[in-house]
Amino acid sequence: MRVLILGKGRVAKAINYYLKKNKAISKIAFFSNEKQVKNFDILIGALAGEIGEESLKLALKYKKNLIDLTDLEPEFYLKKKKEIEKRGIIVIPGCGFCPGLVNLILGYELSKQKNVKEIEVKAGTLSSKKFFFPFLWCFEDLILEHRIPSWQIISGKKVKFPPFAGYQKEIFSGIEAETYFAESELEYFAKNYEIKNFKFRIIRPFGFFWFFQYL
C-alpha cells in the first residue's frame, strides 16, 4: 500500500513515524503537489482546521480513500455524502485523539452499558513541567478552540457556554491541571442514546488559562 500524508506538522510526522513500522506499506510521502496524488492508494489528512477541507476535496477529485485526522464539523462530511458515494471512495473522518479515539471509547462503552444517563468526558494535554505548555498540534487551531463557545447537554437540553466556563483546578496522576467546558462535537452521543447530561471538559496544564489571557 502507498500512503500520501497531507500536512507536515507534528501530527503528520508522528503518523509517518508509525507507518514506517508497518511492513504492509511500501511507500510513504508527504504531499507537495497534486501530481503526486494519482501515484498513491490512500490519503491521510493531517491539515490545520482552516485548510482541513482540502483533504476531502483531493480525495474526491482523484477518487482516493481518505483517513482524515483534521478537526472538522461532522456536517461538512455529511453534506458531501452523496458525492463520496458517487465517487466510490471510503472516507473515515475524525480519526485523531478527540474527536477520534474518544469517540471509539464512548461508542464501545455505550454498546456494553445500558440506560446510561450521564457522561462527563475529560480529554486534553498534561505537562510534567510546571507552567510549560506543549503545543502538539496546529497553534492556530489551539487558539480558535479556546475562543469559541461550547454546547453541553444539561437535563436533556443543549446549553451554550462561553470559553473557559466551568473552570476547575484538578490533579491527574499527581500532575496539576485545569479543566473547563469546551466544544467537542460529541453531543450526538446524547441524542442517539438519550443521555440527559453530557459534558465535555478539556484538560490543560495548570496556568494555561492565564497564559491564554496574555496571548
JSON list of C-alpha atoms in Angstrom, two decimals:
[
{"chain": "A", "resi": 1, "resn": "MET", "atom": "CA", "xyz": [0.00, 0.00, 0.00]},
{"chain": "A", "resi": 2, "resn": "ARG", "atom": "CA", "xyz": [1.20, 3.52, -0.87]},
{"chain": "A", "resi": 3, "resn": "VAL", "atom": "CA", "xyz": [0.26, 6.29, 1.57]},
{"chain": "A", "resi": 4, "resn": "LEU", "atom": "CA", "xyz": [0.31, 10.04, 0.98]},
{"chain": "A", "resi": 5, "resn": "ILE", "atom": "CA", "xyz": [0.20, 12.24, 4.10]},
{"chain": "A", "resi": 6, "resn": "LEU", "atom": "CA", "xyz": [-1.44, 15.64, 3.67]},
{"chain": "A", "resi": 7, "resn": "GLY", "atom": "CA", "xyz": [0.33, 18.00, 6.03]},
{"chain": "A", "resi": 8, "resn": "LYS", "atom": "CA", "xyz": [3.80, 18.11, 7.55]},
{"chain": "A", "resi": 9, "resn": "GLY", "atom": "CA", "xyz": [3.30, 19.26, 11.13]},
{"chain": "A", "resi": 10, "resn": "ARG", "atom": "CA", "xyz": [3.86, 17.30, 14.33]},
{"chain": "A", "resi": 11, "resn": "VAL", "atom": "CA", "xyz": [0.82, 15.09, 13.84]},
{"chain": "A", "resi": 12, "resn": "ALA", "atom": "CA", "xyz": [1.81, 14.29, 10.24]},
{"chain": "A", "resi": 13, "resn": "LYS", "atom": "CA", "xyz": [5.36, 13.44, 11.32]},
{"chain": "A", "resi": 14, "resn": "ALA", "atom": "CA", "xyz": [4.06, 11.17, 14.08]},
{"chain": "A", "resi": 15, "resn": "ILE", "atom": "CA", "xyz": [1.89, 9.35, 11.51]},
{"chain": "A", "resi": 16, "resn": "ASN", "atom": "CA", "xyz": [4.90, 8.93, 9.26]},
{"chain": "A", "resi": 17, "resn": "TYR", "atom": "CA", "xyz": [6.95, 7.55, 12.16]},
{"chain": "A", "resi": 18, "resn": "TYR", "atom": "CA", "xyz": [4.44, 4.80, 12.96]},
{"chain": "A", "resi": 19, "resn": "LEU", "atom": "CA", "xyz": [3.58, 3.96, 9.36]},
{"chain": "A", "resi": 20, "resn": "LYS", "atom": "CA", "xyz": [7.24, 3.17, 8.73]},
{"chain": "A", "resi": 21, "resn": "LYS", "atom": "CA", "xyz": [6.87, 0.30, 11.20]},
{"chain": "A", "resi": 22, "resn": "ASN", "atom": "CA", "xyz": [4.10, -1.27, 9.10]},
{"chain": "A", "resi": 23, "resn": "LYS", "atom": "CA", "xyz": [5.56, -3.76, 6.59]},
{"chain": "A", "resi": 24, "resn": "ALA", "atom": "CA", "xyz": [2.34, -3.71, 4.54]},
{"chain": "A", "resi": 25, "resn": "ILE", "atom": "CA", "xyz": [3.09, -0.14, 3.47]},
{"chain": "A", "resi": 26, "resn": "SER", "atom": "CA", "xyz": [5.50, 0.05, 0.55]},
{"chain": "A", "resi": 27, "resn": "LYS", "atom": "CA", "xyz": [5.68, 3.81, 0.12]},
{"chain": "A", "resi": 28, "resn": "ILE", "atom": "CA", "xyz": [5.07, 6.87, 2.33]},
{"chain": "A", "resi": 29, "resn": "ALA", "atom": "CA", "xyz": [5.38, 10.51, 1.31]},
{"chain": "A", "resi": 30, "resn": "PHE", "atom": "CA", "xyz": [4.33, 13.98, 2.40]},
{"chain": "A", "resi": 31, "resn": "PHE", "atom": "CA", "xyz": [2.14, 15.91, -0.02]},
{"chain": "A", "resi": 32, "resn": "SER", "atom": "CA", "xyz": [3.92, 18.57, -2.08]},
{"chain": "A", "resi": 33, "resn": "ASN", "atom": "CA", "xyz": [1.78, 18.90, -5.22]},
{"chain": "A", "resi": 34, "resn": "GLU", "atom": "CA", "xyz": [-1.34, 17.41, -6.80]},
{"chain": "A", "resi": 35, "resn": "LYS", "atom": "CA", "xyz": [0.65, 15.46, -9.39]},
{"chain": "A", "resi": 36, "resn": "GLN", "atom": "CA", "xyz": [1.65, 13.05, -6.61]},
{"chain": "A", "resi": 37, "resn": "VAL", "atom": "CA", "xyz": [-1.87, 12.01, -5.66]},
{"chain": "A", "resi": 38, "resn": "LYS", "atom": "CA", "xyz": [-2.51, 9.61, -8.55]},
{"chain": "A", "resi": 39, "resn": "ASN", "atom": "CA", "xyz": [0.53, 7.54, -7.52]},
{"chain": "A", "resi": 40, "resn": "PHE", "atom": "CA", "xyz": [-0.85, 6.64, -4.08]},
{"chain": "A", "resi": 41, "resn": "ASP", "atom": "CA", "xyz": [-3.54, 4.30, -2.84]},
{"chain": "A", "resi": 42, "resn": "ILE", "atom": "CA", "xyz": [-4.75, 6.19, 0.22]},
{"chain": "A", "resi": 43, "resn": "LEU", "atom": "CA", "xyz": [-4.62, 9.71, 1.65]},
{"chain": "A", "resi": 44, "resn": "ILE", "atom": "CA", "xyz": [-4.23, 10.62, 5.32]},
{"chain": "A", "resi": 45, "resn": "GLY", "atom": "CA", "xyz": [-5.39, 14.13, 6.18]},
{"chain": "A", "resi": 46, "resn": "ALA", "atom": "CA", "xyz": [-3.42, 15.93, 8.90]},
{"chain": "A", "resi": 47, "resn": "LEU", "atom": "CA", "xyz": [-4.07, 19.54, 7.97]},
{"chain": "A", "resi": 48, "resn": "ALA", "atom": "CA", "xyz": [-4.83, 22.55, 10.15]},
{"chain": "A", "resi": 49, "resn": "GLY", "atom": "CA", "xyz": [-8.53, 23.22, 10.63]},
{"chain": "A", "resi": 50, "resn": "GLU", "atom": "CA", "xyz": [-8.67, 26.29, 8.38]},
{"chain": "A", "resi": 51, "resn": "ILE", "atom": "CA", "xyz": [-7.45, 24.29, 5.37]},
{"chain": "A", "resi": 52, "resn": "GLY", "atom": "CA", "xyz": [-8.68, 20.88, 6.52]},
{"chain": "A", "resi": 53, "resn": "GLU", "atom": "CA", "xyz": [-11.39, 20.69, 3.85]},
{"chain": "A", "resi": 54, "resn": "GLU", "atom": "CA", "xyz": [-8.71, 20.36, 1.18]},
{"chain": "A", "resi": 55, "resn": "SER", "atom": "CA", "xyz": [-8.11, 16.72, 2.15]},
{"chain": "A", "resi": 56, "resn": "LEU", "atom": "CA", "xyz": [-11.60, 15.63, 1.15]},
{"chain": "A", "resi": 57, "resn": "LYS", "atom": "CA", "xyz": [-11.52, 17.79, -1.98]},
{"chain": "A", "resi": 58, "resn": "LEU", "atom": "CA", "xyz": [-8.38, 15.98, -3.15]},
{"chain": "A", "resi": 59, "resn": "ALA", "atom": "CA", "xyz": [-9.82, 12.57, -2.27]},
{"chain": "A", "resi": 60, "resn": "LEU", "atom": "CA", "xyz": [-12.95, 13.29, -4.31]},
{"chain": "A", "resi": 61, "resn": "LYS", "atom": "CA", "xyz": [-11.05, 14.76, -7.25]},
{"chain": "A", "resi": 62, "resn": "TYR", "atom": "CA", "xyz": [-8.69, 11.80, -7.59]},
{"chain": "A", "resi": 63, "resn": "LYS", "atom": "CA", "xyz": [-11.03, 9.05, -6.27]},
{"chain": "A", "resi": 64, "resn": "LYS", "atom": "CA", "xyz": [-8.77, 8.13, -3.35]},
{"chain": "A", "resi": 65, "resn": "ASN", "atom": "CA", "xyz": [-9.79, 6.68, 0.00]},
{"chain": "A", "resi": 66, "resn": "LEU", "atom": "CA", "xyz": [-9.23, 9.08, 2.89]},
{"chain": "A", "resi": 67, "resn": "ILE", "atom": "CA", "xyz": [-8.48, 8.76, 6.60]},
{"chain": "A", "resi": 68, "resn": "ASP", "atom": "CA", "xyz": [-8.92, 12.26, 8.00]},
{"chain": "A", "resi": 69, "resn": "LEU", "atom": "CA", "xyz": [-7.49, 13.46, 11.32]},
{"chain": "A", "resi": 70, "resn": "THR", "atom": "CA", "xyz": [-8.48, 17.08, 10.69]},
{"chain": "A", "resi": 71, "resn": "ASP", "atom": "CA", "xyz": [-10.85, 18.52, 13.30]},
{"chain": "A", "resi": 72, "resn": "LEU", "atom": "CA", "xyz": [-13.85, 19.50, 11.16]},
{"chain": "A", "resi": 73, "resn": "GLU", "atom": "CA", "xyz": [-17.56, 19.66, 11.89]},
{"chain": "A", "resi": 74, "resn": "PRO", "atom": "CA", "xyz": [-19.35, 16.35, 11.09]},
{"chain": "A", "resi": 75, "resn": "GLU", "atom": "CA", "xyz": [-21.81, 18.32, 8.93]},
{"chain": "A", "resi": 76, "resn": "PHE", "atom": "CA", "xyz": [-19.03, 19.03, 6.43]},
{"chain": "A", "resi": 77, "resn": "TYR", "atom": "CA", "xyz": [-18.69, 15.33, 5.63]},
{"chain": "A", "resi": 78, "resn": "LEU", "atom": "CA", "xyz": [-22.44, 14.68, 5.75]},
{"chain": "A", "resi": 79, "resn": "LYS", "atom": "CA", "xyz": [-23.04, 17.36, 3.11]},
{"chain": "A", "resi": 80, "resn": "LYS", "atom": "CA", "xyz": [-20.56, 15.55, 0.87]},
{"chain": "A", "resi": 81, "resn": "LYS", "atom": "CA", "xyz": [-22.06, 12.09, 1.49]},
{"chain": "A", "resi": 82, "resn": "LYS", "atom": "CA", "xyz": [-23.75, 11.72, -1.91]},
{"chain": "A", "resi": 83, "resn": "GLU", "atom": "CA", "xyz": [-20.65, 12.89, -3.74]},
{"chain": "A", "resi": 84, "resn": "ILE", "atom": "CA", "xyz": [-18.47, 10.48, -1.74]},
{"chain": "A", "resi": 85, "resn": "GLU", "atom": "CA", "xyz": [-20.79, 7.59, -2.59]},
{"chain": "A", "resi": 86, "resn": "LYS", "atom": "CA", "xyz": [-20.91, 8.61, -6.25]},
{"chain": "A", "resi": 87, "resn": "ARG", "atom": "CA", "xyz": [-17.12, 8.63, -6.45]},
{"chain": "A", "resi": 88, "resn": "GLY", "atom": "CA", "xyz": [-16.99, 5.19, -4.81]},
{"chain": "A", "resi": 89, "resn": "ILE", "atom": "CA", "xyz": [-14.45, 6.07, -2.14]},
{"chain": "A", "resi": 90, "resn": "ILE", "atom": "CA", "xyz": [-14.20, 5.38, 1.58]},
{"chain": "A", "resi": 91, "resn": "VAL", "atom": "CA", "xyz": [-13.86, 8.39, 3.88]},
{"chain": "A", "resi": 92, "resn": "ILE", "atom": "CA", "xyz": [-13.21, 7.93, 7.61]},
{"chain": "A", "resi": 93, "resn": "PRO", "atom": "CA", "xyz": [-13.28, 11.32, 9.38]},
{"chain": "A", "resi": 94, "resn": "GLY", "atom": "CA", "xyz": [-12.47, 12.29, 12.95]},
{"chain": "A", "resi": 95, "resn": "CYS", "atom": "CA", "xyz": [-9.56, 9.88, 13.35]},
{"chain": "A", "resi": 96, "resn": "GLY", "atom": "CA", "xyz": [-7.45, 11.88, 15.78]},
{"chain": "A", "resi": 97, "resn": "PHE", "atom": "CA", "xyz": [-7.47, 11.80, 19.59]},
{"chain": "A", "resi": 98, "resn": "CYS", "atom": "CA", "xyz": [-10.60, 13.84, 20.22]},
{"chain": "A", "resi": 99, "resn": "PRO", "atom": "CA", "xyz": [-12.57, 13.53, 18.05]},
{"chain": "A", "resi": 100, "resn": "GLY", "atom": "CA", "xyz": [-11.33, 10.05, 17.21]},
{"chain": "A", "resi": 101, "resn": "LEU", "atom": "CA", "xyz": [-10.10, 7.78, 19.97]},
{"chain": "A", "resi": 102, "resn": "VAL", "atom": "CA", "xyz": [-12.56, 9.30, 22.44]},
{"chain": "A", "resi": 103, "resn": "ASN", "atom": "CA", "xyz": [-15.43, 8.52, 20.04]},
{"chain": "A", "resi": 104, "resn": "LEU", "atom": "CA", "xyz": [-14.37, 4.87, 19.85]},
{"chain": "A", "resi": 105, "resn": "ILE", "atom": "CA", "xyz": [-14.18, 4.56, 23.64]},
{"chain": "A", "resi": 106, "resn": "LEU", "atom": "CA", "xyz": [-17.60, 6.17, 24.10]},
{"chain": "A", "resi": 107, "resn": "GLY", "atom": "CA", "xyz": [-19.17, 4.07, 21.38]},
{"chain": "A", "resi": 108, "resn": "TYR", "atom": "CA", "xyz": [-17.75, 0.87, 22.84]},
{"chain": "A", "resi": 109, "resn": "GLU", "atom": "CA", "xyz": [-18.84, 1.65, 26.40]},
{"chain": "A", "resi": 110, "resn": "LEU", "atom": "CA", "xyz": [-22.33, 2.69, 25.32]},
{"chain": "A", "resi": 111, "resn": "SER", "atom": "CA", "xyz": [-22.71, -0.55, 23.35]},
{"chain": "A", "resi": 112, "resn": "LYS", "atom": "CA", "xyz": [-21.97, -2.52, 26.54]},
{"chain": "A", "resi": 113, "resn": "GLN", "atom": "CA", "xyz": [-23.73, -0.37, 29.14]},
{"chain": "A", "resi": 114, "resn": "LYS", "atom": "CA", "xyz": [-27.49, 0.12, 29.13]},
{"chain": "A", "resi": 115, "resn": "ASN", "atom": "CA", "xyz": [-29.50, 3.09, 30.38]},
{"chain": "A", "resi": 116, "resn": "VAL", "atom": "CA", "xyz": [-26.56, 5.47, 30.66]},
{"chain": "A", "resi": 117, "resn": "LYS", "atom": "CA", "xyz": [-27.98, 8.87, 31.61]},
{"chain": "A", "resi": 118, "resn": "GLU", "atom": "CA", "xyz": [-24.90, 10.94, 32.37]},
{"chain": "A", "resi": 119, "resn": "ILE", "atom": "CA", "xyz": [-21.45, 11.23, 30.78]},
{"chain": "A", "resi": 120, "resn": "GLU", "atom": "CA", "xyz": [-18.55, 13.54, 31.50]},
{"chain": "A", "resi": 121, "resn": "VAL", "atom": "CA", "xyz": [-15.54, 13.37, 29.21]},
{"chain": "A", "resi": 122, "resn": "LYS", "atom": "CA", "xyz": [-12.17, 14.84, 30.13]},
{"chain": "A", "resi": 123, "resn": "ALA", "atom": "CA", "xyz": [-9.52, 14.94, 27.42]},
{"chain": "A", "resi": 124, "resn": "GLY", "atom": "CA", "xyz": [-6.58, 17.15, 26.59]},
{"chain": "A", "resi": 125, "resn": "THR", "atom": "CA", "xyz": [-2.94, 17.83, 27.44]},
{"chain": "A", "resi": 126, "resn": "LEU", "atom": "CA", "xyz": [-0.87, 17.44, 30.61]},
{"chain": "A", "resi": 127, "resn": "SER", "atom": "CA", "xyz": [2.62, 18.70, 31.32]},
{"chain": "A", "resi": 128, "resn": "SER", "atom": "CA", "xyz": [5.03, 17.26, 33.89]},
{"chain": "A", "resi": 129, "resn": "LYS", "atom": "CA", "xyz": [6.83, 20.63, 33.95]},
{"chain": "A", "resi": 130, "resn": "LYS", "atom": "CA", "xyz": [5.12, 23.46, 35.78]},
{"chain": "A", "resi": 131, "resn": "PHE", "atom": "CA", "xyz": [4.00, 26.34, 33.53]},
{"chain": "A", "resi": 132, "resn": "PHE", "atom": "CA", "xyz": [5.16, 24.52, 30.42]},
{"chain": "A", "resi": 133, "resn": "PHE", "atom": "CA", "xyz": [2.54, 24.24, 27.69]},
{"chain": "A", "resi": 134, "resn": "PRO", "atom": "CA", "xyz": [3.34, 21.71, 24.94]},
{"chain": "A", "resi": 135, "resn": "PHE", "atom": "CA", "xyz": [1.78, 22.55, 21.57]},
{"chain": "A", "resi": 136, "resn": "LEU", "atom": "CA", "xyz": [1.22, 19.17, 19.99]},
{"chain": "A", "resi": 137, "resn": "TRP", "atom": "CA", "xyz": [-0.79, 20.37, 17.00]},
{"chain": "A", "resi": 138, "resn": "CYS", "atom": "CA", "xyz": [-1.56, 23.48, 14.96]},
{"chain": "A", "resi": 139, "resn": "PHE", "atom": "CA", "xyz": [-1.15, 26.61, 17.12]},
{"chain": "A", "resi": 140, "resn": "GLU", "atom": "CA", "xyz": [-3.90, 28.43, 15.20]},
{"chain": "A", "resi": 141, "resn": "ASP", "atom": "CA", "xyz": [-6.39, 25.62, 15.94]},
{"chain": "A", "resi": 142, "resn": "LEU", "atom": "CA", "xyz": [-5.43, 25.72, 19.61]},
{"chain": "A", "resi": 143, "resn": "ILE", "atom": "CA", "xyz": [-6.23, 29.44, 19.79]},
{"chain": "A", "resi": 144, "resn": "LEU", "atom": "CA", "xyz": [-9.51, 29.03, 17.92]},
{"chain": "A", "resi": 145, "resn": "GLU", "atom": "CA", "xyz": [-10.56, 26.15, 20.15]},
{"chain": "A", "resi": 146, "resn": "HIS", "atom": "CA", "xyz": [-10.48, 28.43, 23.19]},
{"chain": "A", "resi": 147, "resn": "ARG", "atom": "CA", "xyz": [-12.24, 31.36, 21.55]},
{"chain": "A", "resi": 148, "resn": "ILE", "atom": "CA", "xyz": [-15.48, 29.67, 20.56]},
{"chain": "A", "resi": 149, "resn": "PRO", "atom": "CA", "xyz": [-18.43, 28.78, 22.82]},
{"chain": "A", "resi": 150, "resn": "SER", "atom": "CA", "xyz": [-19.37, 25.19, 23.61]},
{"chain": "A", "resi": 151, "resn": "TRP", "atom": "CA", "xyz": [-22.63, 23.30, 23.82]},
{"chain": "A", "resi": 152, "resn": "GLN", "atom": "CA", "xyz": [-23.23, 20.94, 26.73]},
{"chain": "A", "resi": 153, "resn": "ILE", "atom": "CA", "xyz": [-26.28, 18.78, 27.37]},
{"chain": "A", "resi": 154, "resn": "ILE", "atom": "CA", "xyz": [-27.82, 19.72, 30.72]},
{"chain": "A", "resi": 155, "resn": "SER", "atom": "CA", "xyz": [-31.04, 17.99, 31.84]},
{"chain": "A", "resi": 156, "resn": "GLY", "atom": "CA", "xyz": [-31.75, 16.93, 28.26]},
{"chain": "A", "resi": 157, "resn": "LYS", "atom": "CA", "xyz": [-31.29, 20.42, 26.77]},
{"chain": "A", "resi": 158, "resn": "LYS", "atom": "CA", "xyz": [-28.43, 21.95, 24.78]},
{"chain": "A", "resi": 159, "resn": "VAL", "atom": "CA", "xyz": [-26.93, 24.81, 26.80]},
{"chain": "A", "resi": 160, "resn": "LYS", "atom": "CA", "xyz": [-24.42, 27.28, 25.39]},
{"chain": "A", "resi": 161, "resn": "PHE", "atom": "CA", "xyz": [-21.35, 28.18, 27.48]},
{"chain": "A", "resi": 162, "resn": "PRO", "atom": "CA", "xyz": [-18.66, 30.81, 26.84]},
{"chain": "A", "resi": 163, "resn": "PRO", "atom": "CA", "xyz": [-14.97, 29.79, 26.53]},
{"chain": "A", "resi": 164, "resn": "PHE", "atom": "CA", "xyz": [-13.34, 28.65, 29.79]},
{"chain": "A", "resi": 165, "resn": "ALA", "atom": "CA", "xyz": [-16.73, 28.28, 31.53]},
{"chain": "A", "resi": 166, "resn": "GLY", "atom": "CA", "xyz": [-16.79, 25.82, 34.43]},
{"chain": "A", "resi": 167, "resn": "TYR", "atom": "CA", "xyz": [-13.11, 26.37, 35.28]},
{"chain": "A", "resi": 168, "resn": "GLN", "atom": "CA", "xyz": [-11.79, 23.76, 37.73]},
{"chain": "A", "resi": 169, "resn": "LYS", "atom": "CA", "xyz": [-8.37, 23.00, 39.19]},
{"chain": "A", "resi": 170, "resn": "GLU", "atom": "CA", "xyz": [-7.63, 19.28, 39.05]},
{"chain": "A", "resi": 171, "resn": "ILE", "atom": "CA", "xyz": [-4.85, 16.75, 39.58]},
{"chain": "A", "resi": 172, "resn": "PHE", "atom": "CA", "xyz": [-4.23, 13.80, 37.23]},
{"chain": "A", "resi": 173, "resn": "SER", "atom": "CA", "xyz": [-1.59, 11.23, 38.19]},
{"chain": "A", "resi": 174, "resn": "GLY", "atom": "CA", "xyz": [-0.06, 13.78, 40.56]},
{"chain": "A", "resi": 175, "resn": "ILE", "atom": "CA", "xyz": [0.14, 16.46, 37.87]},
{"chain": "A", "resi": 176, "resn": "GLU", "atom": "CA", "xyz": [-1.58, 19.82, 38.41]},
{"chain": "A", "resi": 177, "resn": "ALA", "atom": "CA", "xyz": [-4.04, 20.75, 35.68]},
{"chain": "A", "resi": 178, "resn": "GLU", "atom": "CA", "xyz": [-7.17, 22.72, 34.97]},
{"chain": "A", "resi": 179, "resn": "THR", "atom": "CA", "xyz": [-10.33, 21.86, 33.04]},
{"chain": "A", "resi": 180, "resn": "TYR", "atom": "CA", "xyz": [-13.20, 23.81, 31.51]},
{"chain": "A", "resi": 181, "resn": "PHE", "atom": "CA", "xyz": [-16.13, 23.23, 29.17]},
{"chain": "A", "resi": 182, "resn": "ALA", "atom": "CA", "xyz": [-15.12, 23.16, 25.51]},
{"chain": "A", "resi": 183, "resn": "GLU", "atom": "CA", "xyz": [-16.52, 22.36, 22.09]},
{"chain": "A", "resi": 184, "resn": "SER", "atom": "CA", "xyz": [-16.31, 18.63, 21.36]},
{"chain": "A", "resi": 185, "resn": "GLU", "atom": "CA", "xyz": [-18.76, 17.74, 18.56]},
{"chain": "A", "resi": 186, "resn": "LEU", "atom": "CA", "xyz": [-19.66, 14.71, 20.69]},
{"chain": "A", "resi": 187, "resn": "GLU", "atom": "CA", "xyz": [-23.17, 15.91, 21.57]},
{"chain": "A", "resi": 188, "resn": "TYR", "atom": "CA", "xyz": [-24.72, 13.47, 19.08]},
{"chain": "A", "resi": 189, "resn": "PHE", "atom": "CA", "xyz": [-24.00, 10.66, 21.56]},
{"chain": "A", "resi": 190, "resn": "ALA", "atom": "CA", "xyz": [-26.50, 12.30, 23.91]},
{"chain": "A", "resi": 191, "resn": "LYS", "atom": "CA", "xyz": [-29.17, 12.41, 21.21]},
{"chain": "A", "resi": 192, "resn": "ASN", "atom": "CA", "xyz": [-28.63, 8.87, 19.91]},
{"chain": "A", "resi": 193, "resn": "TYR", "atom": "CA", "xyz": [-28.52, 7.28, 23.37]},
{"chain": "A", "resi": 194, "resn": "GLU", "atom": "CA", "xyz": [-31.00, 9.57, 25.19]},
{"chain": "A", "resi": 195, "resn": "ILE", "atom": "CA", "xyz": [-28.37, 10.81, 27.64]},
{"chain": "A", "resi": 196, "resn": "LYS", "atom": "CA", "xyz": [-29.70, 13.55, 29.92]},
{"chain": "A", "resi": 197, "resn": "ASN", "atom": "CA", "xyz": [-26.38, 15.11, 30.88]},
{"chain": "A", "resi": 198, "resn": "PHE", "atom": "CA", "xyz": [-23.34, 15.18, 28.62]},
{"chain": "A", "resi": 199, "resn": "LYS", "atom": "CA", "xyz": [-20.38, 17.38, 29.49]},
{"chain": "A", "resi": 200, "resn": "PHE", "atom": "CA", "xyz": [-17.04, 17.69, 27.77]},
{"chain": "A", "resi": 201, "resn": "ARG", "atom": "CA", "xyz": [-14.18, 19.22, 29.75]},
{"chain": "A", "resi": 202, "resn": "ILE", "atom": "CA", "xyz": [-10.86, 19.94, 28.08]},
{"chain": "A", "resi": 203, "resn": "ILE", "atom": "CA", "xyz": [-7.69, 19.34, 30.13]},
{"chain": "A", "resi": 204, "resn": "ARG", "atom": "CA", "xyz": [-4.88, 21.88, 30.06]},
{"chain": "A", "resi": 205, "resn": "PRO", "atom": "CA", "xyz": [-1.68, 22.31, 32.14]},
{"chain": "A", "resi": 206, "resn": "PHE", "atom": "CA", "xyz": [-2.22, 24.41, 35.25]},
{"chain": "A", "resi": 207, "resn": "GLY", "atom": "CA", "xyz": [-1.82, 28.10, 34.41]},
{"chain": "A", "resi": 208, "resn": "PHE", "atom": "CA", "xyz": [-2.93, 27.74, 30.79]},
{"chain": "A", "resi": 209, "resn": "PHE", "atom": "CA", "xyz": [-5.97, 29.99, 31.35]},
{"chain": "A", "resi": 210, "resn": "TRP", "atom": "CA", "xyz": [-3.75, 32.92, 32.38]},
{"chain": "A", "resi": 211, "resn": "PHE", "atom": "CA", "xyz": [-1.29, 32.16, 29.60]},
{"chain": "A", "resi": 212, "resn": "PHE", "atom": "CA", "xyz": [-4.14, 32.35, 27.11]},
{"chain": "A", "resi": 213, "resn": "GLN", "atom": "CA", "xyz": [-5.33, 35.68, 28.53]},
{"chain": "A", "resi": 214, "resn": "TYR", "atom": "CA", "xyz": [-1.82, 37.02, 27.95]},
{"chain": "A", "resi": 215, "resn": "LEU", "atom": "CA", "xyz": [-1.99, 35.95, 24.30]}
]
